[in-house]
Coordinates of C-alpha atoms in Angstrom, one line a residue:
M1 CA -19.2 72.0 -44.2
A2 CA -21.3 74.7 -45.8
D3 CA -20.4 75.8 -49.3
A4 CA -19.6 79.5 -49.1
A5 CA -21.6 81.8 -51.4
M6 CA -19.9 82.7 -54.7
N7 CA -18.3 86.1 -55.0
V8 CA -20.3 88.6 -57.0
E9 CA -17.5 90.5 -58.6
P10 CA -15.9 90.1 -62.1
R11 CA -12.5 88.7 -62.9
R12 CA -10.6 90.3 -65.7
G13 CA -10.7 88.2 -68.8
S14 CA -13.6 86.0 -67.6
T15 CA -16.5 87.7 -69.3
V16 CA -18.5 86.0 -72.1
S17 CA -20.4 88.2 -74.4
A18 CA -24.0 87.3 -75.3
D19 CA -23.4 87.6 -79.1
T20 CA -20.1 86.0 -80.0
R21 CA -18.9 83.0 -81.9
R22 CA -16.4 80.6 -80.3
C23 CA -13.6 78.7 -81.9
P24 CA -13.7 75.1 -80.7
T25 CA -10.0 74.7 -81.3
C26 CA -8.4 77.7 -79.5
G27 CA -11.5 78.8 -77.4
A28 CA -11.3 82.4 -78.6
H29 CA -14.5 84.4 -79.1
Y30 CA -15.2 86.6 -82.2
P31 CA -18.0 88.9 -83.3
P32 CA -21.1 87.1 -84.7
D33 CA -20.3 88.1 -88.4
F34 CA -17.0 86.0 -88.2
L35 CA -17.4 82.5 -89.8
V36 CA -13.9 81.0 -89.3
C37 CA -11.2 81.6 -86.7
P38 CA -8.5 83.9 -88.0
K39 CA -5.9 82.0 -86.1
D40 CA -6.5 78.4 -87.2
A41 CA -9.2 78.7 -89.9
T42 CA -11.6 76.5 -87.8
S43 CA -15.3 77.0 -88.3
L44 CA -16.8 78.9 -85.5
E45 CA -19.6 77.7 -83.3
A46 CA -23.0 79.3 -83.5
P47 CA -23.4 82.6 -81.6
T48 CA -24.0 82.3 -77.9
G49 CA -26.9 84.3 -76.6
A50 CA -30.4 83.8 -75.3
D51 CA -30.4 80.2 -76.5
A52 CA -27.2 79.4 -74.5
D53 CA -28.3 81.3 -71.4
P54 CA -32.0 82.3 -71.1
L55 CA -31.1 85.1 -68.6
I56 CA -29.0 87.0 -71.2
G57 CA -31.2 89.9 -72.3
E58 CA -33.5 89.6 -69.3
V59 CA -34.5 92.9 -67.6
L60 CA -34.7 92.8 -63.8
A61 CA -37.0 95.1 -61.9
G62 CA -37.5 97.2 -65.1
S63 CA -34.0 98.6 -64.7
Y64 CA -31.2 96.1 -65.1
K65 CA -30.6 94.4 -68.4
I66 CA -28.4 91.3 -68.2
I67 CA -25.8 91.5 -70.9
E68 CA -22.8 89.2 -70.0
L69 CA -22.0 86.2 -67.9
L70 CA -19.1 86.6 -65.5
G71 CA -18.9 83.2 -63.9
S72 CA -20.5 80.5 -61.8
G73 CA -20.0 79.3 -58.2
G74 CA -21.5 77.2 -55.6
M75 CA -24.5 79.4 -54.9
G76 CA -25.3 80.8 -58.3
R77 CA -24.1 82.6 -61.4
V78 CA -22.9 86.2 -61.8
Y79 CA -23.7 88.5 -64.7
V80 CA -23.1 92.0 -65.8
A81 CA -26.2 94.1 -66.1
Q82 CA -26.6 97.5 -67.8
H83 CA -28.9 100.0 -66.2
L84 CA -31.5 101.2 -68.7
R85 CA -31.7 104.8 -67.6
I86 CA -28.2 105.7 -66.3
P87 CA -24.8 104.9 -67.9
R88 CA -23.7 102.4 -65.3
R89 CA -23.2 98.7 -65.1
F90 CA -23.8 96.4 -62.1
A91 CA -23.0 92.8 -61.1
V92 CA -26.0 90.5 -60.7
K93 CA -25.8 87.4 -58.6
I94 CA -28.6 84.9 -59.2
M95 CA -29.2 81.6 -57.4
H96 CA -28.9 78.3 -59.1
D97 CA -32.3 76.6 -59.9
Q98 CA -31.6 73.6 -57.7
L99 CA -30.8 75.8 -54.7
A100 CA -33.8 78.1 -55.1
A101 CA -36.1 75.3 -53.9
H102 CA -34.3 75.1 -50.5
A103 CA -35.6 77.5 -48.0
E104 CA -32.3 77.6 -46.0
A105 CA -30.2 78.3 -49.0
V106 CA -32.6 81.1 -50.0
A107 CA -32.6 82.5 -46.5
R108 CA -28.8 82.5 -46.4
F109 CA -28.7 84.2 -49.9
E110 CA -31.1 86.9 -48.7
R111 CA -29.2 87.2 -45.4
E112 CA -26.1 88.3 -47.3
A113 CA -28.1 91.3 -48.6
Q114 CA -29.3 92.0 -45.1
A115 CA -25.8 91.8 -43.6
V116 CA -24.1 94.0 -46.2
A117 CA -27.0 96.5 -46.2
R118 CA -26.2 97.3 -42.6
I119 CA -22.6 98.2 -43.4
T120 CA -21.5 101.6 -44.8
N121 CA -17.8 101.4 -45.6
D122 CA -15.7 101.8 -48.6
H123 CA -13.9 98.5 -48.0
V124 CA -17.1 96.4 -48.1
I125 CA -18.9 95.4 -51.3
D126 CA -22.0 97.6 -51.9
I127 CA -25.3 95.9 -52.5
V128 CA -27.7 98.1 -54.5
D129 CA -30.9 96.1 -54.6
V130 CA -32.5 92.7 -54.1
V131 CA -34.9 91.5 -56.8
R132 CA -36.3 88.3 -58.1
V133 CA -35.9 86.8 -61.6
Q134 CA -37.9 83.7 -62.8
G135 CA -38.7 83.0 -59.2
R136 CA -35.2 83.2 -58.0
A137 CA -33.5 85.7 -55.7
A138 CA -31.0 88.0 -57.2
L139 CA -28.5 90.5 -55.7
I140 CA -27.6 93.7 -57.5
T141 CA -24.1 94.9 -56.5
E142 CA -21.5 97.4 -57.6
L143 CA -19.3 96.1 -60.5
L144 CA -15.7 95.9 -59.5
E145 CA -12.5 95.8 -61.7
G146 CA -9.6 94.0 -60.3
E147 CA -8.8 90.5 -58.9
E148 CA -9.4 88.3 -55.9
L149 CA -6.4 88.2 -53.5
G150 CA -6.7 84.4 -53.6
L151 CA -6.2 84.2 -57.4
Y152 CA -3.3 86.6 -57.1
L153 CA -1.6 84.5 -54.4
D154 CA -2.1 81.4 -56.4
R155 CA -0.2 83.0 -59.2
A156 CA 2.5 85.1 -57.5
G157 CA 2.9 83.0 -54.3
K158 CA 3.1 85.8 -51.7
L159 CA 3.2 89.5 -51.2
P160 CA 5.9 91.9 -50.1
L161 CA 5.5 93.1 -46.5
P162 CA 4.3 96.7 -47.3
Q163 CA 1.5 95.5 -49.6
A164 CA 0.4 92.7 -47.2
I165 CA 0.2 95.2 -44.3
A166 CA -1.7 97.7 -46.5
I167 CA -4.2 95.2 -47.6
C168 CA -4.8 93.8 -44.1
R169 CA -5.2 97.3 -42.6
Q170 CA -7.9 98.1 -45.2
V171 CA -9.6 94.8 -44.3
C172 CA -9.5 95.8 -40.6
R173 CA -11.4 99.0 -41.4
G174 CA -14.0 97.1 -43.3
L175 CA -14.4 94.6 -40.5
A176 CA -14.6 97.3 -37.9
A177 CA -17.6 98.8 -39.8
A178 CA -19.2 95.4 -40.0
H179 CA -18.6 94.6 -36.4
A180 CA -20.0 98.0 -35.4
V181 CA -23.4 97.0 -36.7
K182 CA -23.2 93.5 -35.2
V183 CA -22.2 91.6 -38.4
V184 CA -19.5 88.9 -38.2
H185 CA -18.3 87.7 -41.6
R186 CA -17.2 84.1 -40.5
D187 CA -15.7 83.2 -43.8
L188 CA -12.9 85.7 -44.4
K189 CA -10.2 84.4 -46.7
P190 CA -8.1 85.6 -49.7
S191 CA -10.8 84.6 -52.2
N192 CA -13.3 86.9 -50.4
L193 CA -11.0 89.9 -50.6
F194 CA -11.1 91.8 -53.9
V195 CA -8.0 94.0 -54.7
M196 CA -8.4 96.9 -57.1
T197 CA -6.0 99.7 -58.3
R198 CA -7.0 103.3 -58.0
D199 CA -6.1 105.9 -60.7
D200 CA -3.1 107.0 -58.6
G201 CA -1.8 103.4 -58.5
S202 CA -2.6 102.7 -54.9
L203 CA -4.4 99.5 -53.7
H204 CA -8.0 99.4 -52.7
V205 CA -9.6 96.4 -51.0
K206 CA -13.2 95.3 -50.8
I207 CA -14.5 92.5 -48.5
L208 CA -16.9 90.2 -50.4
D209 CA -19.3 87.3 -49.8
F210 CA -21.2 87.8 -46.5
G211 CA -23.3 84.7 -47.4
V212 CA -22.4 83.0 -44.1
A213 CA -22.2 86.1 -42.0
K214 CA -23.7 86.1 -38.5
L215 CA -26.1 88.8 -37.4
V216 CA -25.2 89.0 -33.8
D217 CA -28.6 90.3 -32.8
G218 CA -30.5 88.1 -35.2
T219 CA -31.6 84.5 -35.4
E220 CA -29.2 81.7 -36.5
L221 CA -30.1 80.0 -39.7
T222 CA -28.0 76.9 -38.9
G223 CA -28.4 74.3 -36.3
S224 CA -26.2 73.8 -33.3
G225 CA -22.9 72.1 -34.3
M226 CA -23.1 73.0 -38.0
L227 CA -19.9 74.4 -39.3
L228 CA -19.8 77.4 -41.6
G229 CA -16.6 78.7 -43.1
T230 CA -13.4 77.5 -44.6
P231 CA -11.2 75.2 -42.4
A232 CA -7.9 76.7 -43.3
F233 CA -9.0 80.2 -42.0
M234 CA -11.5 79.1 -39.3
A235 CA -11.0 80.1 -35.7
P236 CA -10.9 77.2 -33.2
E237 CA -14.1 78.2 -31.5
Q238 CA -15.8 78.3 -34.9
A239 CA -14.4 74.9 -35.7
L240 CA -15.9 73.6 -32.4
G241 CA -19.3 74.7 -33.6
A242 CA -19.8 77.2 -30.8
R243 CA -22.9 79.4 -31.1
D244 CA -21.3 82.4 -29.5
V245 CA -18.7 83.0 -32.2
D246 CA -18.1 86.8 -32.3
H247 CA -16.0 89.4 -34.1
R248 CA -12.7 87.8 -32.8
A249 CA -13.2 84.9 -35.2
D250 CA -12.8 87.4 -38.1
I251 CA -9.6 88.7 -36.5
Y252 CA -8.2 85.1 -36.4
A253 CA -9.1 84.7 -40.1
L254 CA -7.4 87.9 -41.0
G255 CA -4.3 86.8 -39.1
A256 CA -4.4 83.6 -41.3
V257 CA -4.8 85.7 -44.4
L258 CA -1.7 87.8 -43.4
Y259 CA 0.2 84.5 -42.7
Q260 CA -0.5 83.2 -46.2
S261 CA 0.2 86.6 -47.8
L262 CA 3.7 86.8 -46.3
T263 CA 4.7 83.1 -46.4
G264 CA 2.9 81.8 -49.5
Q265 CA 1.6 78.9 -47.4
L266 CA -1.5 78.1 -45.5
P267 CA -1.2 78.0 -41.7
F268 CA -2.2 74.3 -41.7
P269 CA -1.5 73.0 -45.2
D270 CA -3.5 69.8 -45.6
D271 CA -5.9 68.6 -48.3
D272 CA -8.2 66.9 -45.8
P273 CA -10.5 69.4 -44.1
A274 CA -11.0 67.1 -41.1
R275 CA -7.3 66.9 -40.5
T276 CA -7.0 70.7 -40.9
L277 CA -9.7 71.2 -38.2
A278 CA -8.0 68.8 -35.9
R279 CA -4.6 70.5 -36.3
L280 CA -5.9 74.0 -35.7
L281 CA -7.4 72.8 -32.4
T282 CA -4.3 71.1 -31.2
E283 CA -1.2 72.5 -33.0
D284 CA 0.4 75.9 -33.6
P285 CA 1.1 76.9 -37.2
R286 CA 4.7 76.8 -38.3
R287 CA 6.5 80.0 -37.4
P288 CA 6.3 82.5 -40.4
R289 CA 10.0 83.3 -39.9
D290 CA 10.9 79.6 -40.3
I291 CA 9.4 79.9 -43.8
D292 CA 10.8 83.4 -44.6
S293 CA 13.4 84.9 -42.3
R294 CA 12.9 88.4 -43.8
I295 CA 9.5 88.7 -42.0
P296 CA 10.1 90.9 -38.9
A297 CA 9.8 89.2 -35.6
G298 CA 7.3 91.8 -34.5
V299 CA 5.0 91.0 -37.5
E300 CA 5.4 87.3 -36.7
A301 CA 4.3 87.9 -33.1
L302 CA 1.3 90.0 -34.3
I303 CA 0.2 87.2 -36.7
Q304 CA 0.4 84.7 -33.9
K305 CA -1.4 87.0 -31.5
A306 CA -4.3 87.3 -34.0
M307 CA -4.3 83.5 -34.4
A308 CA -4.2 82.8 -30.7
R309 CA -6.4 79.8 -29.8
E310 CA -8.2 81.7 -27.0
P311 CA -10.3 84.6 -28.3
E312 CA -9.3 86.6 -25.2
A313 CA -5.6 86.6 -26.3
R314 CA -6.3 88.1 -29.7
P315 CA -6.6 91.9 -30.4
K316 CA -9.8 93.0 -28.9
S317 CA -11.2 94.6 -32.0
A318 CA -10.4 95.1 -35.7
L319 CA -9.5 98.7 -34.9
E320 CA -6.9 97.5 -32.4
F321 CA -5.5 95.1 -34.9
D322 CA -5.3 98.0 -37.4
R323 CA -3.4 100.0 -34.8
L324 CA -0.9 97.2 -34.2
L325 CA -0.4 96.8 -37.9
A326 CA 0.2 100.5 -38.4
A327 CA 3.5 100.2 -36.5
F328 CA 4.8 98.2 -39.5
D329 CA 3.2 100.3 -42.2
E330 CA 5.2 102.6 -44.4
P331 CA 3.2 105.7 -45.2
G332 CA 3.4 106.6 -48.8
R333 CA 4.8 103.3 -49.9
S334 CA 2.7 100.4 -48.8
E335 CA -0.4 101.3 -50.9
R336 CA 1.3 102.9 -53.9
V337 CA 2.5 99.9 -55.8
P338 CA 1.9 98.6 -59.3
S339 CA -1.4 96.9 -59.9
L340 CA -1.3 93.5 -58.4
P341 CA -2.6 91.6 -61.4
H342 CA 0.4 92.9 -63.5
V343 CA 3.2 92.3 -61.0
S344 CA 5.3 89.2 -61.7
R345 CA 6.9 87.0 -59.1
A346 CA 10.4 88.2 -60.0
T347 CA 9.2 91.8 -59.7
L348 CA 7.8 91.1 -56.2
Q349 CA 11.0 89.6 -55.0
A350 CA 12.9 92.6 -56.2
M351 CA 10.5 94.9 -54.5
D352 CA 10.8 92.9 -51.3
T353 CA 14.6 93.0 -51.4
M354 CA 14.6 96.8 -52.0
A355 CA 12.1 97.5 -49.2
A356 CA 13.6 100.0 -46.8
P357 CA 13.8 98.9 -43.1
I358 CA 10.9 99.9 -41.0
S359 CA 12.0 102.8 -38.8
S360 CA 8.9 103.1 -36.6
D361 CA 9.8 103.1 -32.9
L362 CA 6.7 101.0 -32.3
A363 CA 7.8 98.5 -34.8
D364 CA 11.2 98.3 -33.3
D365 CA 9.8 97.9 -29.8
A366 CA 7.4 95.1 -31.0
T367 CA 10.3 93.3 -32.8
K368 CA 12.6 93.5 -29.8
K369 CA 9.8 92.3 -27.5
A370 CA 9.1 89.4 -29.7
R371 CA 12.8 88.4 -29.9
R372 CA 13.2 88.6 -26.1
A373 CA 10.1 86.6 -25.3
R374 CA 11.6 83.2 -25.6
P375 CA 15.0 83.8 -23.9
A376 CA 13.2 85.7 -21.1
A377 CA 10.7 82.9 -20.6
L378 CA 13.5 80.3 -20.4
L379 CA 15.4 82.4 -17.9
L380 CA 12.3 83.0 -15.8
A381 CA 11.6 79.2 -15.9
V382 CA 15.1 78.6 -14.3
I383 CA 14.6 81.3 -11.7
T384 CA 11.2 80.1 -10.8
S385 CA 12.3 76.5 -10.4
L386 CA 15.2 77.6 -8.1
L387 CA 12.8 79.6 -6.0
A388 CA 10.4 76.7 -5.9
G389 CA 13.2 74.5 -4.5
V390 CA 14.2 77.2 -1.9
A391 CA 10.6 77.7 -0.9
A392 CA 9.9 74.0 -0.4
L393 CA 13.1 73.6 1.6
T394 CA 12.3 76.6 3.8
C395 CA 8.7 75.5 4.4
A396 CA 9.8 72.0 5.4
V397 CA 12.5 73.3 7.8
V398 CA 10.2 75.9 9.5
S399 CA 7.4 73.4 9.8
L400 CA 9.6 70.8 11.5
R401 CA 11.0 73.4 13.9
T402 CA 7.6 74.9 14.7
L403 CA 5.4 71.9 14.9
L404 CA 7.8 69.2 16.0
H405 CA 10.3 71.4 17.7
V406 CA 13.3 70.0 15.8
T407 CA 16.4 72.0 16.5
A408 CA 19.0 70.0 14.6
F409 CA 18.8 67.6 11.6
N410 CA 20.6 64.4 11.3
E411 CA 22.1 63.1 8.0
L412 CA 19.0 61.3 6.8
Q413 CA 16.7 64.3 7.5
T414 CA 19.1 66.5 5.6
I415 CA 19.1 64.2 2.6
L416 CA 15.3 64.0 2.7
L417 CA 15.1 67.8 2.8
A418 CA 17.5 68.1 -0.1
L419 CA 15.4 65.6 -2.1
L420 CA 12.3 67.6 -1.3
A421 CA 13.9 70.8 -2.6
A422 CA 15.1 69.1 -5.7
L423 CA 11.7 67.6 -6.5
A424 CA 10.0 70.9 -6.1
A425 CA 12.6 72.6 -8.3
S426 CA 12.3 69.8 -10.9
F427 CA 8.5 69.9 -10.9
A428 CA 8.5 73.7 -11.5
L429 CA 11.2 73.4 -14.2
L430 CA 9.6 70.5 -16.1
G431 CA 6.2 72.2 -16.0
S432 CA 7.6 75.3 -17.5
L433 CA 9.7 73.4 -20.1
R434 CA 6.7 71.4 -21.2
V435 CA 4.9 74.6 -22.1
L436 CA 8.0 76.1 -23.7
V437 CA 8.5 73.0 -25.9
T438 CA 4.9 72.5 -26.9
R439 CA 4.1 76.2 -27.5
W440 CA 7.6 77.4 -28.7
R441 CA 6.2 78.4 -32.1
S442 CA 3.6 80.7 -30.6
A443 CA 4.9 84.1 -29.4
P444 CA 1.6 85.0 -27.5
A445 CA 1.8 81.6 -25.6
I446 CA 5.4 82.2 -24.7
E447 CA 4.6 85.8 -23.6
R448 CA 1.7 84.4 -21.5
L449 CA 4.1 81.9 -19.9
G450 CA 6.7 84.6 -19.2
E451 CA 4.0 86.7 -17.6
G452 CA 2.8 83.9 -15.5
L453 CA 6.3 83.0 -14.3
R454 CA 7.1 86.7 -13.6
N455 CA 3.9 86.9 -11.5
A456 CA 4.9 83.8 -9.6
V457 CA 8.2 85.3 -8.7
L458 CA 6.6 88.6 -7.7
W459 CA 3.9 86.9 -5.7
Y460 CA 6.5 84.9 -3.8
L461 CA 9.1 87.6 -3.2
V462 CA 6.8 90.6 -2.4
P463 CA 4.6 89.0 0.3
L464 CA 7.8 87.3 1.7
G465 CA 9.5 90.7 2.0
L466 CA 6.4 92.4 3.5
L467 CA 5.9 89.6 6.0
A468 CA 9.5 89.6 6.9
L469 CA 9.3 93.3 7.6
A470 CA 6.2 92.8 9.7
A471 CA 8.1 90.1 11.7
R472 CA 10.9 92.5 12.4
V473 CA 8.6 95.2 13.5
Y474 CA 6.7 92.6 15.7
A475 CA 10.0 91.5 17.3
A476 CA 11.3 95.0 17.8
L477 CA 8.1 96.3 19.4
A478 CA 7.7 93.2 21.5
V479 CA 3.9 93.2 21.1
I480 CA 3.7 90.1 23.4
P481 CA 4.7 91.3 26.9
Y482 CA 8.0 90.1 28.2
T483 CA 6.1 88.7 31.2
L484 CA 4.9 86.0 28.9
P485 CA 8.1 84.7 27.3
A486 CA 6.8 81.3 26.5
A487 CA 3.7 82.6 24.7
R488 CA 5.8 85.2 22.9
E489 CA 8.2 82.5 21.7
E490 CA 5.3 80.4 20.4
Y491 CA 3.7 83.3 18.5
L492 CA 7.1 84.0 16.9
R493 CA 7.4 80.4 15.7
I494 CA 3.9 80.5 14.2
F495 CA 4.7 83.8 12.6
D496 CA 7.8 82.2 11.0
L497 CA 5.7 79.4 9.6
V498 CA 3.1 81.9 8.2
L499 CA 6.0 84.0 6.8
V500 CA 7.1 81.3 4.4
M501 CA 3.8 79.4 3.8
I502 CA 1.7 82.3 2.5
P503 CA 4.2 83.5 -0.1
T504 CA 5.0 80.0 -1.2
L505 CA 1.3 79.2 -1.7
L506 CA 0.7 82.5 -3.6
G507 CA 3.7 81.9 -5.8
G508 CA 2.7 78.3 -6.6
V509 CA -0.9 79.3 -7.5
M510 CA 0.3 82.1 -9.8
M511 CA 2.7 79.7 -11.5
V512 CA 0.0 77.0 -12.1
L513 CA -2.3 79.7 -13.5
G514 CA 0.4 81.0 -15.8
L515 CA 1.2 77.5 -17.1
R516 CA -2.5 76.8 -17.8
R517 CA -3.1 80.1 -19.6
A518 CA 0.0 79.6 -21.7
R519 CA -1.2 76.2 -22.8
R520 CA -4.6 77.5 -23.8
T521 CA -3.4 80.6 -25.6

């Protein structure tokens, strides 16, 4: 599993000045002229600076002077740099020494710059320059003030619905811009989403860390079968190591982000990455409404649609996902909330309780549709099984009369025909119930099942009605001359057989296809 590149943005309270003294007891930092800690009178350590970090004070490309360390991650360290000619600060991400010697790591590091440079959108981190320092690659990016969504969720647990919808809609816009220039993120997760607060109090989200992004029209830097990304937010096709992973993998990941934001839990909570990968390939996540019943059924269905196993069952694009989310957005409320880093868990619960019901007709329709999906599929399963029994019985009776010229059935034949009808009905019912039970958590799978069963009923009844009408017309017009009564009678018998066989075959095929599609969704 590849280690995702470290985020390049600062976290409040995490900066370390180049010229400070540290208290070894309480860990506080003080100006260099302090000798003891004012809190506990402990002697302070020597000032940190160039001796502690040789990059502090370094000037990059003649313009960016490194002045503070922000943090360290898997790929490198992040600093604050002051521009020497304009009053502006930037973030600088510099590779670790041990990684700078690996060509693939360097290529991935530089690919992040190439990927982000293609994207022009206010919801994607802006890379200003790519330079080298002491033989290592360095990315110069805008300096952001705020907090990663992942850190916030770790502290607060989850988000109220309006804020979660607002954040995901902004991410959709950033993803749409990336996908428009053939860039697939492939590692979207809360820790790669940076939440800031505008001057008017509204939220603003930036997508970070394109270190494992895929340039759709470029060359892959990883071998076949190598997994890149985070298992908890990885699409099934990405977990299988497919080389044709496209923008729909990002839509799956965003669905997982929305899942965690609203429930406070990962879709597949497991400490073992291998078990997580196995579960996302074979199981459906726990229903969000089972965790928090206040989540609207329509939002739950939308999350499950985004996290469908088959890419074809997900929203076709980030813009479509944004449009679907818009039905549950509350204009003027969803983005205007207190700054996330300062909202306590109790405040969030109060905000969630006071949230006004969503009045959008689209939201109401989506919620009603999601609530009806399971009862409708169950009813269709019963109807389809009854039709299957009737169709099997009719086919058997007509076949015996047409091919064997049986005009009356004895008791044994009647019992056998009844058993045949019961077996056909049971087979259809058990097939439907199997999908209903195994995919009950997934609204998209249940909708696919309902659609397949509905098509099976229509493809049985409609051709049956049309053929029956044709048979009536045939008999009324007496297409076969009365001078050939025997031939006419034979044609009518064959027509009766075709009348029931074709609709039964069509209905059976549509039912099998519907069951298979529902299992894969």
